[in-house]
Amino acid sequence: MAKTLMENMGCFLTSYLLFCTILISANAQFAKKTYLIQMDKSAMPKTFPNHLEWYSSKVISALSSSTEAEMNNEERIIYTYQNAFHGVAAKLTEEEAERLEAEEGVVAIFPETKYELHTTRSPTFLGLEPAQSTNFWSEKLAGHDVIVGVLDTGIWPESESFHDVGMRPVPAHWKGACETGTGFTKSHCNKKVIGARVFYQGYEAAIGRINDQKEYKSPRDQDGHGSHTAATVGGSPVLGANLLGYANGTARGMAPGARIAAYKVCWLGGCFSSDIVSAIDKAVADGVNVLSISLGGGVSSYYRDSLSVAAFGAMEKGIFVSCSAGNAGPDPASLTNVSPWITTVGASTMDRDFPADVKLGNGKTMTGVSLYKGQSVLSIKKQYPLVYLGSNSSRIDPKSMCLEGTLDPKVVSGKIVICDRGLSPRVKKGHVVRSAGGVGMILTNSEANGEELVADCHLLPAVAIGEKEGKDLKNYVLTSKGATATLAFTGTRLGIRPSPVVAAFSSRGPNFLSLEILKPDVVAPGVNILAAWSEAIGPSGLKIDNRRVKFNILSGTSMSCPHVSGVAALLKARHPEWSPAAIKSALMTTAYVLDNTKKTLRDASSAKPSNAYDHGAGHIDPIRALDPGLVYDIEPQDYFEFLCTQKLTSTQLEVFAKYSNRSCRHSLASPGDLNYPAISSVFTKKTPTSFSSPMVVYRTVTNVGQPVSEYHVVVSPFKGASVKVEPETLNFTRKYQKLSYKVTFTPTIRQASPEFGSLEWKDGMHIVRSPIIFLLHCSHFVREKVETLRGESLVTGTLQR
């Protein structure tokens, strides 16, 4: 009897588990995700009155006819796109998406992708004088008619950076809107912030409904990141701006007269591609001139990257698009946003710092950085016990990293705790230390961070120090009984040398999707940048932080991107006829590669000279970019010709072709012939020992300087190749005249690593500099690297760890 009962019970459990498995499988079958569906706009049958009805018809035709699907009659389409992108975003099952992809008129389907978010001193550091100056950067070039669209976390409209005192009426070409919602009304837009929109349908389809008790379901900025980037682009001048007394001065954006349109695409759970593409699509229709996008996702082929595709559409409309490079440095090939029609921006330091000292009980002093200012102050006349819970081992130890729940109050109470950087936000480590009773924290860099020092607004007395001093400090604690220290904060210091320095966190090249296209394009200030902040959150970004400030100091390529966006707005104001490629060229060919000690820009991760894979063409120089002499212009069709060299199928090329009915004319012999302001000479060897034939690349420059001018070429020497430029002189007789030249590379000696140099055209007034990379490689290595990169998930934004 018992056996029969057990057998029956076993049978029941088996049947139940089988039923559950079938149920889960069925639910998975009907589970819906968001897909971006790109349509061939020109293929709409005449029987449809408009494209939306045709798109809807296509989606309906692909829906499942099962009882489950019929019961769920929710609206499937969440967005329609008709400017930078043509089609819809819709909630579909995987089976429905596959069925729809086979439909005639459907160009491509992109699965929803999650993206993450990636000043008082920088205008002066960049040579831009205050707004009250009489020079050309102020009144004459204030950029009143230039509109910058900022895709981010929204905007804090009450910030003084967004006041519109003295501004002229909104430009007539603006067609945008000021959307309302929680904590945001029409009155929050003005002549500075002329538009504000929200995009969350994709977010809610993936995550669930936004809780408007925790964040504003409106353009209002809960996070602070969006206000910071928008103010960096075009914030109005604010006297006496500072963060708790640090970095005091006049805060202003790069283009203080430019208009700002805020497109809120990022929420507490991240930023989703359907929302981002919708924002770009709306921005194009609204009439923006520049798009500033400080976020990124994984690396994928051009035709699979919805942000890249939408940016291509914006570029076709004459809009300059700048994006952050990412915060995955100093690892090589760690870039995001690598499309050639996007200006990809890396991060560098300025000549300002926030020093703080660690004074040890053995008499030694170590210098680091900090933005701490609070009620809890350590006496500089007293020494406090030091504790380090790690060891000399290189293994990761949660205790040494001060992760949540790892510190014993009995061990750390009343002591200064040494915490290794990594795995959690730097400010969060300080919170963990304070919660466990620690009186202070010393944050030590890892090998990846090197000697780069990023200042933070900590919740307790805390100092960040470099890797080398961190090792010395830990050795002192581990080998000395009764090790002690105290912390001293010395405020703001200017005139730091050397500067600028390439930030260790700034993502690096090469661009393994296309080695012939140098990325990043340039670097700009991205370390310890002061700009407007949301008063909904404390400066540390932690919920526990009850402090409220009007300005905050942040670091990341998210901060460097809006510097370039703002300067691009200034260039657009001065040269409204320039294309996005011409503006990029002006920024790249006038960038500098020597710091204020007249040495090559250094890499913060190693303190060694950086190269073009680290800093691109160099550090932006807005004054020189205003008058570059020559520019390398690129038409939308030229970018498409570049795509034609990328071994894409006709179906994959349609992703970019259908907007303007483009086709391959095969005008480029190789991807290296794209008229890019940088030259990457890539030799593919059939075997590791054989040399290739000479390689020739072509370039065309447009004269935007004096009508009559003569330029002579200067090329740096290379060890592994001889370089010949023909002709060596370019004689211009009129403005906007185009002249071409060719560069021949002949390998001479095998080089194990890339060589870096430059080509300069000089006329006595201008130096038009193009970086050159000479690379000899085996094709199988590149293919393997590309496949590896495609499988990685890289994100960008504010640096937190």
PDB file of N, CA and C in Angstrom, residues 25 53 87 113 128 194 216 261 290 353 364 395 421 535 683 760:
ATOM      1  N   SER A  25       7.422  26.599 -21.047  1.00  0.00           N
ATOM      2  CA  SER A  25       7.784  26.637 -22.466  1.00  0.00           C
ATOM      3  C   SER A  25       6.751  27.420 -23.262  1.00  0.00           C
ATOM      4  N   GLU A  53      -0.361  53.237 -41.236  1.00  0.00           N
ATOM      5  CA  GLU A  53      -1.336  52.161 -41.456  1.00  0.00           C
ATOM      6  C   GLU A  53      -0.680  50.962 -42.131  1.00  0.00           C
ATOM      7  N   GLY A  87      10.097  53.236 -39.709  1.00  0.00           N
ATOM      8  CA  GLY A  87       9.513  51.996 -39.248  1.00  0.00           C
ATOM      9  C   GLY A  87       8.825  52.169 -37.913  1.00  0.00           C
ATOM     10  N   THR A 113      17.914  46.839 -27.260  1.00  0.00           N
ATOM     11  CA  THR A 113      19.229  46.813 -26.622  1.00  0.00           C
ATOM     12  C   THR A 113      19.253  47.791 -25.459  1.00  0.00           C
ATOM     13  N   LEU A 128      38.505  79.438 -24.339  1.00  0.00           N
ATOM     14  CA  LEU A 128      37.245  80.159 -24.519  1.00  0.00           C
ATOM     15  C   LEU A 128      37.086  81.139 -23.367  1.00  0.00           C
ATOM     16  N   ILE A 194      14.654  75.159 -24.893  1.00  0.00           N
ATOM     17  CA  ILE A 194      13.515  75.442 -25.764  1.00  0.00           C
ATOM     18  C   ILE A 194      12.624  74.233 -26.000  1.00  0.00           C
ATOM     19  N   TYR A 216      10.844  60.969 -11.693  1.00  0.00           N
ATOM     20  CA  TYR A 216       9.924  61.842 -12.411  1.00  0.00           C
ATOM     21  C   TYR A 216       9.591  61.261 -13.789  1.00  0.00           C
ATOM     22  N   ALA A 261      17.792  71.369 -26.209  1.00  0.00           N
ATOM     23  CA  ALA A 261      16.586  70.547 -26.264  1.00  0.00           C
ATOM     24  C   ALA A 261      16.902  69.252 -25.528  1.00  0.00           C
ATOM     25  N   VAL A 290      22.827  69.831 -33.612  1.00  0.00           N
ATOM     26  CA  VAL A 290      23.851  68.980 -33.008  1.00  0.00           C
ATOM     27  C   VAL A 290      23.162  68.001 -32.067  1.00  0.00           C
ATOM     28  N   ASP A 353      43.213  70.618 -10.064  1.00  0.00           N
ATOM     29  CA  ASP A 353      43.153  69.417  -9.232  1.00  0.00           C
ATOM     30  C   ASP A 353      42.628  69.785  -7.858  1.00  0.00           C
ATOM     31  N   LYS A 364      56.022  60.065   6.628  1.00  0.00           N
ATOM     32  CA  LYS A 364      55.854  60.236   5.181  1.00  0.00           C
ATOM     33  C   LYS A 364      54.495  60.866   4.862  1.00  0.00           C
ATOM     34  N   ARG A 395      45.068  38.401  -5.427  1.00  0.00           N
ATOM     35  CA  ARG A 395      43.696  37.919  -5.538  1.00  0.00           C
ATOM     36  C   ARG A 395      42.702  38.965  -5.043  1.00  0.00           C
ATOM     37  N   ARG A 421      40.231  49.947  -5.015  1.00  0.00           N
ATOM     38  CA  ARG A 421      39.260  50.397  -6.002  1.00  0.00           C
ATOM     39  C   ARG A 421      38.781  49.216  -6.853  1.00  0.00           C
ATOM     40  N   GLU A 535      18.748  68.832  -8.015  1.00  0.00           N
ATOM     41  CA  GLU A 535      18.597  68.959  -6.556  1.00  0.00           C
ATOM     42  C   GLU A 535      17.696  67.870  -5.984  1.00  0.00           C
ATOM     43  N   PHE A 683      48.078  46.982 -43.718  1.00  0.00           N
ATOM     44  CA  PHE A 683      48.567  45.948 -44.639  1.00  0.00           C
ATOM     45  C   PHE A 683      48.123  44.589 -44.127  1.00  0.00           C
ATOM     46  N   GLU A 760      51.288  66.642 -42.211  1.00  0.00           N
ATOM     47  CA  GLU A 760      50.876  68.021 -41.984  1.00  0.00           C
ATOM     48  C   GLU A 760      50.968  68.842 -43.262  1.00  0.00           C
TER      49      GLU A 760
END
